[in-house]
mmCIF file of C-alpha atoms in Angstrom:
data_model
loop_
_atom_site.group_PDB
_atom_site.id
_atom_site.type_symbol
_atom_site.label_atom_id
_atom_site.label_comp_id
_atom_site.label_asym_id
_atom_site.label_seq_id
_atom_site.Cartn_x
_atom_site.Cartn_y
_atom_site.Cartn_z
ATOM 1 C CA UNK H 23 -0.149 -0.180 0.056
ATOM 2 C CA UNK H 24 1.000 3.453 -0.420
ATOM 3 C CA UNK H 25 2.308 5.795 2.295
ATOM 4 C CA UNK H 26 -0.078 7.766 4.852
ATOM 5 C CA UNK H 27 1.112 10.938 3.698
ATOM 6 C CA UNK H 28 1.099 13.409 6.962
ATOM 7 C CA UNK H 29 -1.576 16.004 7.538
ATOM 8 C CA UNK H 30 -1.363 19.299 5.203
ATOM 9 C CA UNK H 31 -0.587 22.441 8.102
ATOM 10 C CA UNK H 32 -2.516 24.689 5.986
ATOM 11 C CA UNK H 33 -6.311 22.623 7.286
ATOM 12 C CA UNK H 34 -7.662 25.053 8.823
ATOM 13 C CA UNK H 35 -10.294 24.682 12.587
ATOM 14 C CA UNK H 36 -12.908 22.737 10.676
ATOM 15 C CA UNK H 37 -11.058 20.553 8.210
ATOM 16 C CA UNK H 38 -8.760 19.344 11.461
ATOM 17 C CA UNK H 39 -12.132 18.936 13.163
ATOM 18 C CA UNK H 40 -13.540 16.968 10.830
ATOM 19 C CA UNK H 41 -10.741 14.514 9.575
ATOM 20 C CA UNK H 42 -10.298 13.817 13.753
ATOM 21 C CA UNK H 43 -13.769 12.828 14.282
ATOM 22 C CA UNK H 44 -13.351 10.427 10.828
ATOM 23 C CA UNK H 45 -10.142 9.011 12.504
ATOM 24 C CA UNK H 46 -11.660 8.335 15.820
ATOM 25 C CA UNK H 47 -14.581 6.337 13.469
ATOM 26 C CA UNK H 48 -12.052 4.391 11.174
ATOM 27 C CA UNK H 49 -10.202 3.290 14.613
ATOM 28 C CA UNK H 50 -13.407 2.559 16.880
ATOM 29 C CA UNK H 51 -14.444 -0.259 14.288
ATOM 30 C CA UNK H 52 -11.177 -2.750 15.866
ATOM 31 C CA UNK H 53 -10.421 -3.421 19.009
ATOM 32 C CA UNK H 54 -6.586 -2.425 19.577
ATOM 33 C CA UNK H 55 -6.284 -2.408 23.595
ATOM 34 C CA UNK H 56 -3.782 -4.717 22.827
ATOM 35 C CA UNK H 57 -1.113 -2.563 21.067
ATOM 36 C CA UNK H 58 -0.346 0.129 24.032
ATOM 37 C CA UNK H 59 1.644 2.693 22.259
ATOM 38 C CA UNK H 60 -1.250 2.792 19.709
ATOM 39 C CA UNK H 61 -4.540 2.686 22.074
ATOM 40 C CA UNK H 62 -1.944 5.813 23.725
ATOM 41 C CA UNK H 63 -2.255 7.892 21.023
ATOM 42 C CA UNK H 64 -5.671 7.286 19.816
ATOM 43 C CA UNK H 65 -6.699 8.432 23.677
ATOM 44 C CA UNK H 66 -4.619 11.558 22.505
ATOM 45 C CA UNK H 67 -6.237 12.278 19.176
ATOM 46 C CA UNK H 68 -10.226 11.381 20.595
ATOM 47 C CA UNK H 69 -8.939 14.094 23.456
ATOM 48 C CA UNK H 70 -8.008 16.245 20.729
ATOM 49 C CA UNK H 71 -11.635 15.313 19.235
ATOM 50 C CA UNK H 72 -13.127 16.723 21.554
ATOM 51 C CA UNK H 73 -11.869 19.587 22.590
ATOM 52 C CA UNK H 74 -11.849 20.783 19.092
ATOM 53 C CA UNK H 75 -15.642 19.896 18.579
ATOM 54 C CA UNK H 76 -16.838 22.024 21.505
ATOM 55 C CA UNK H 77 -14.564 25.238 21.162
ATOM 56 C CA UNK H 78 -15.763 25.440 17.466
ATOM 57 C CA UNK H 79 -18.958 25.516 18.902
ATOM 58 C CA UNK H 80 -18.092 28.015 21.661
ATOM 59 C CA UNK H 81 -16.643 30.336 18.360
ATOM 60 C CA UNK H 82 -20.172 29.345 16.523
ATOM 61 C CA UNK H 83 -21.815 31.058 19.002
ATOM 62 C CA UNK H 84 -19.684 33.832 19.143
ATOM 63 C CA UNK H 85 -20.455 34.378 15.407
ATOM 64 C CA UNK H 86 -24.074 33.479 15.750
ATOM 65 C CA UNK H 87 -23.800 36.950 18.563
ATOM 66 C CA UNK H 88 -22.535 39.127 16.400
ATOM 67 C CA UNK H 89 -25.171 38.175 14.208
ATOM 68 C CA UNK H 90 -28.225 38.279 16.088
ATOM 69 C CA UNK H 91 -26.602 41.782 16.923
ATOM 70 C CA UNK H 92 -26.461 43.262 13.952
ATOM 71 C CA UNK H 93 -30.196 41.316 12.837
ATOM 72 C CA UNK H 94 -31.304 43.592 16.032
ATOM 73 C CA UNK H 95 -29.582 46.597 14.860
ATOM 74 C CA UNK H 96 -31.230 46.457 11.482
ATOM 75 C CA UNK H 97 -34.384 47.089 13.358
ATOM 76 C CA UNK H 98 -33.547 49.877 15.375
ATOM 77 C CA UNK H 99 -32.620 52.223 12.712
ATOM 78 C CA UNK H 100 -35.806 50.815 10.451
ATOM 79 C CA UNK H 101 -37.540 52.013 13.701
ATOM 80 C CA UNK H 102 -36.160 55.034 14.777
ATOM 81 C CA UNK H 103 -36.138 56.078 10.324
ATOM 82 C CA UNK H 104 -40.604 55.224 10.051
ATOM 83 C CA UNK H 105 -41.073 57.067 12.845
ATOM 84 C CA UNK H 106 -39.208 60.106 11.716
ATOM 85 C CA UNK H 107 -40.677 59.461 8.395
ATOM 86 C CA UNK H 108 -43.898 60.206 9.525
ATOM 87 C CA UNK H 109 -42.574 62.933 11.796
ATOM 88 C CA UNK H 110 -43.205 64.522 8.575
ATOM 89 C CA UNK H 111 -46.372 63.518 7.622
ATOM 90 C CA UNK H 112 -48.957 66.654 6.230
ATOM 91 C CA UNK H 113 -51.379 64.605 7.915
ATOM 92 C CA UNK H 114 -51.843 66.422 11.039
ATOM 93 C CA UNK H 115 -52.991 63.024 13.495
ATOM 94 C CA UNK H 116 -50.626 60.658 11.725
ATOM 95 C CA UNK H 117 -47.556 63.432 12.289
ATOM 96 C CA UNK H 118 -48.917 64.255 15.786
ATOM 97 C CA UNK H 119 -48.531 60.461 17.160
ATOM 98 C CA UNK H 120 -45.826 59.618 15.469
ATOM 99 C CA UNK H 121 -44.036 62.867 17.285
ATOM 100 C CA UNK H 122 -45.113 61.108 20.176
ATOM 101 C CA UNK H 123 -43.270 58.108 19.589
ATOM 102 C CA UNK H 124 -40.130 59.436 18.071
ATOM 103 C CA UNK H 125 -39.650 61.171 21.034
ATOM 104 C CA UNK H 126 -39.623 57.865 22.915
ATOM 105 C CA UNK H 127 -36.917 56.970 20.328
ATOM 106 C CA UNK H 128 -34.825 59.749 20.107
ATOM 107 C CA UNK H 129 -34.680 59.678 23.654
ATOM 108 C CA UNK H 130 -32.122 56.751 23.448
ATOM 109 C CA UNK H 131 -30.622 57.763 20.381
ATOM 110 C CA UNK H 132 -29.812 55.658 17.279
ATOM 111 C CA UNK H 133 -26.308 55.313 19.089
ATOM 112 C CA UNK H 134 -27.326 52.501 21.719
ATOM 113 C CA UNK H 135 -26.520 50.638 18.958
ATOM 114 C CA UNK H 136 -22.850 51.507 19.477
ATOM 115 C CA UNK H 137 -22.968 50.091 23.100
ATOM 116 C CA UNK H 138 -21.400 46.658 24.083
ATOM 117 C CA UNK H 139 -23.758 43.612 24.045
ATOM 118 C CA UNK H 140 -25.009 44.290 27.357
ATOM 119 C CA UNK H 141 -25.602 47.878 27.487
ATOM 120 C CA UNK H 142 -27.936 47.074 24.127
ATOM 121 C CA UNK H 143 -29.963 44.905 25.436
ATOM 122 C CA UNK H 144 -30.360 47.157 28.483
ATOM 123 C CA UNK H 145 -31.217 49.994 26.498
ATOM 124 C CA UNK H 146 -33.013 48.049 23.902
ATOM 125 C CA UNK H 147 -35.439 46.514 27.104
ATOM 126 C CA UNK H 148 -36.368 50.071 28.306
ATOM 127 C CA UNK H 149 -37.470 51.155 24.314
ATOM 128 C CA UNK H 150 -39.264 48.251 24.368
ATOM 129 C CA UNK H 151 -41.261 48.848 27.730
ATOM 130 C CA UNK H 152 -41.410 52.771 26.669
ATOM 131 C CA UNK H 153 -43.288 51.731 23.895
ATOM 132 C CA UNK H 154 -45.572 49.184 25.358
ATOM 133 C CA UNK H 155 -47.304 52.154 28.038
ATOM 134 C CA UNK H 156 -50.545 53.250 27.236
ATOM 135 C CA UNK H 157 -50.360 56.288 25.366
ATOM 136 C CA UNK H 158 -46.689 55.716 23.888
ATOM 137 C CA UNK H 159 -49.335 51.787 22.262
ATOM 138 C CA UNK H 160 -52.204 53.927 21.191
ATOM 139 C CA UNK H 161 -49.573 56.523 19.056
ATOM 140 C CA UNK H 162 -48.685 53.198 17.216
ATOM 141 C CA UNK H 163 -51.593 52.119 16.281
ATOM 142 C CA UNK H 164 -52.305 55.165 14.597
ATOM 143 C CA UNK H 165 -48.582 54.410 12.433
ATOM 144 C CA UNK H 166 -48.910 51.795 9.623
ATOM 145 C CA UNK H 167 -46.169 49.584 9.947
ATOM 146 C CA UNK H 168 -44.293 51.159 13.495
ATOM 147 C CA UNK H 169 -45.885 48.005 15.769
ATOM 148 C CA UNK H 170 -45.173 45.474 13.348
ATOM 149 C CA UNK H 171 -41.171 47.152 13.684
ATOM 150 C CA UNK H 172 -41.625 46.797 17.237
ATOM 151 C CA UNK H 173 -42.506 43.514 16.932
ATOM 152 C CA UNK H 174 -39.478 42.693 14.686
ATOM 153 C CA UNK H 175 -37.340 44.304 17.203
ATOM 154 C CA UNK H 176 -38.589 42.138 20.051
ATOM 155 C CA UNK H 177 -38.245 38.832 18.299
ATOM 156 C CA UNK H 178 -34.552 39.957 17.453
ATOM 157 C CA UNK H 179 -33.633 40.946 21.140
ATOM 158 C CA UNK H 180 -35.176 37.767 22.330
ATOM 159 C CA UNK H 181 -32.730 35.584 19.728
ATOM 160 C CA UNK H 182 -30.327 38.065 20.898
ATOM 161 C CA UNK H 183 -30.240 36.943 24.789
ATOM 162 C CA UNK H 184 -30.868 33.036 23.836
ATOM 163 C CA UNK H 185 -27.979 33.127 22.077
ATOM 164 C CA UNK H 186 -25.865 35.287 24.804
ATOM 165 C CA UNK H 187 -27.215 32.680 27.399
ATOM 166 C CA UNK H 188 -25.862 29.686 25.604
ATOM 167 C CA UNK H 189 -22.400 31.635 24.932
ATOM 168 C CA UNK H 190 -22.136 32.812 28.616
ATOM 169 C CA UNK H 191 -23.018 29.265 29.699
ATOM 170 C CA UNK H 192 -20.086 28.177 27.468
ATOM 171 C CA UNK H 193 -17.545 30.566 29.042
ATOM 172 C CA UNK H 194 -18.212 29.173 32.620
ATOM 173 C CA UNK H 195 -18.180 25.642 31.538
ATOM 174 C CA UNK H 196 -15.121 26.240 29.887
ATOM 175 C CA UNK H 197 -13.241 28.600 30.818
ATOM 176 C CA UNK H 198 -9.807 26.843 30.613
ATOM 177 C CA UNK H 199 -10.898 25.367 26.585
ATOM 178 C CA UNK H 200 -7.488 26.152 24.637
ATOM 179 C CA UNK H 201 -8.568 28.253 21.514
ATOM 180 C CA UNK H 202 -9.249 26.241 18.561
ATOM 181 C CA UNK H 203 -6.898 27.055 16.922
ATOM 182 C CA UNK H 204 -4.131 26.031 19.240
ATOM 183 C CA UNK H 205 -6.056 22.574 19.613
ATOM 184 C CA UNK H 206 -5.854 22.160 15.607
ATOM 185 C CA UNK H 207 -1.928 22.702 15.862
ATOM 186 C CA UNK H 208 -1.285 20.014 18.938
ATOM 187 C CA UNK H 209 -4.129 17.817 17.014
ATOM 188 C CA UNK H 210 -1.741 17.712 14.067
ATOM 189 C CA UNK H 211 1.215 17.373 15.284
ATOM 190 C CA UNK H 212 0.228 14.278 17.095
ATOM 191 C CA UNK H 213 -1.624 12.726 14.015
ATOM 192 C CA UNK H 214 1.818 13.623 11.853
ATOM 193 C CA UNK H 215 4.162 12.975 14.903
ATOM 194 C CA UNK H 216 2.829 10.068 16.220
ATOM 195 C CA UNK H 217 0.089 8.117 14.529
ATOM 196 C CA UNK H 218 0.930 8.520 10.646
ATOM 197 C CA UNK H 219 4.999 6.884 10.511
ATOM 198 C CA UNK H 220 3.799 4.305 13.208
ATOM 199 C CA UNK H 221 0.319 3.070 11.529
ATOM 200 C CA UNK H 222 2.937 2.768 8.423
ATOM 201 C CA UNK H 223 5.311 0.831 9.516
ATOM 202 C CA UNK H 224 3.245 -1.357 11.187
ATOM 203 C CA UNK H 225 0.846 -2.143 7.901
ATOM 204 C CA UNK H 226 3.789 -3.130 6.407
ATOM 205 C CA UNK H 227 5.154 -5.372 9.761
ATOM 206 C CA UNK H 228 1.536 -6.734 10.624
ATOM 207 C CA UNK H 229 -0.459 -6.235 7.412
ATOM 208 C CA UNK H 230 -3.801 -8.513 8.218
ATOM 209 C CA UNK H 231 -4.164 -6.237 11.270
ATOM 210 C CA UNK H 232 -3.400 -2.858 10.654
ATOM 211 C CA UNK H 233 -3.159 -2.645 6.770
ATOM 212 C CA UNK H 234 -7.046 -1.674 6.007
ATOM 213 C CA UNK H 235 -7.247 0.824 8.653
ATOM 214 C CA UNK H 236 -3.606 2.958 7.878
ATOM 215 C CA UNK H 237 -5.705 2.599 4.045
ATOM 216 C CA UNK H 238 -8.685 4.372 4.948
ATOM 217 C CA UNK H 239 -6.298 6.320 7.372
ATOM 218 C CA UNK H 240 -4.411 7.284 4.306
ATOM 219 C CA UNK H 241 -7.453 7.996 2.146
ATOM 220 C CA UNK H 242 -8.860 10.021 5.175
ATOM 221 C CA UNK H 243 -5.605 12.271 5.067
ATOM 222 C CA UNK H 244 -5.566 12.715 1.163
ATOM 223 C CA UNK H 245 -9.250 13.999 0.808
ATOM 224 C CA UNK H 246 -8.132 16.619 3.272
ATOM 225 C CA UNK H 247 -4.700 17.583 1.869
ATOM 226 C CA UNK H 248 -6.866 17.212 -1.892
ATOM 227 C CA UNK H 249 -9.597 19.719 -0.017
ATOM 228 C CA UNK H 250 -6.931 22.256 1.374
ATOM 229 C CA UNK H 251 -4.821 22.201 -1.703
ATOM 230 C CA UNK H 252 -7.579 22.985 -4.018
ATOM 231 C CA UNK H 253 -9.239 25.974 -2.089
ATOM 232 C CA UNK H 254 -5.374 27.011 -1.970
ATOM 233 C CA UNK H 255 -4.775 27.052 -5.947
ATOM 234 C CA UNK H 256 -8.806 28.475 -5.943
ATOM 235 C CA UNK H 257 -7.502 31.709 -4.719
ATOM 236 C CA UNK H 258 -4.586 32.152 -6.361
ATOM 237 C CA UNK H 259 -6.293 32.273 -9.314
ATOM 238 C CA UNK H 260 -8.759 34.477 -8.123
ATOM 239 C CA UNK H 261 -5.507 36.776 -6.777
ATOM 240 C CA UNK H 262 -4.600 36.477 -9.814
ATOM 241 C CA UNK H 263 -7.539 37.431 -11.576
ATOM 242 C CA UNK H 264 -8.009 40.737 -9.687
ATOM 243 C CA UNK H 265 -4.472 41.312 -11.190
ATOM 244 C CA UNK H 266 -5.257 41.153 -14.258
#
């Protein structure tokens, strides 16, 4: 069989996470407890698999928070602009209602979008509370579309708080969790330094026991490396196109 190649160090966090899971799964099909060295290596690889998966989940939550924050920022802007537009309406009843609502919004200002996550959340909750007061709510009913935007803001704020809670819980449980990039580098080193060479050797020495699994590992790593290579080639092609 062909030798197992080393994992490309240009692999991304997600690439290595997926590869580790597949490798752990491939070895799980057989009992390797009789091989003390391999069992130790596999235990380490499995730990990296779990740690990297958890780390990426945490990073995903951070990404989701930014996305949810953007959504509520858009809702705030839309609400402000719609109400502001109504203040210029030539219809007295509509204009008067709009001024009532606009005064509430203007008290907080659009700059609440620039507050930190916690500060913005507090401001939005206060805005929504004020907009729910009897006289303000009555004015809102006279402004078509404003009630819908208030609902949108309420929903986006709840969505943000849900993700923020997930992030907070994750932080509390994994304060000592290394960053995904550090785990990735350590995992690649473990695979390249301790697993690849050993499996290449054992596949030749004891093919009946190791060859089939070694071939599977070889295919998995080749597939990963090809994906990395293809991505790099595409990036270089795009860069060349921009120069041209």
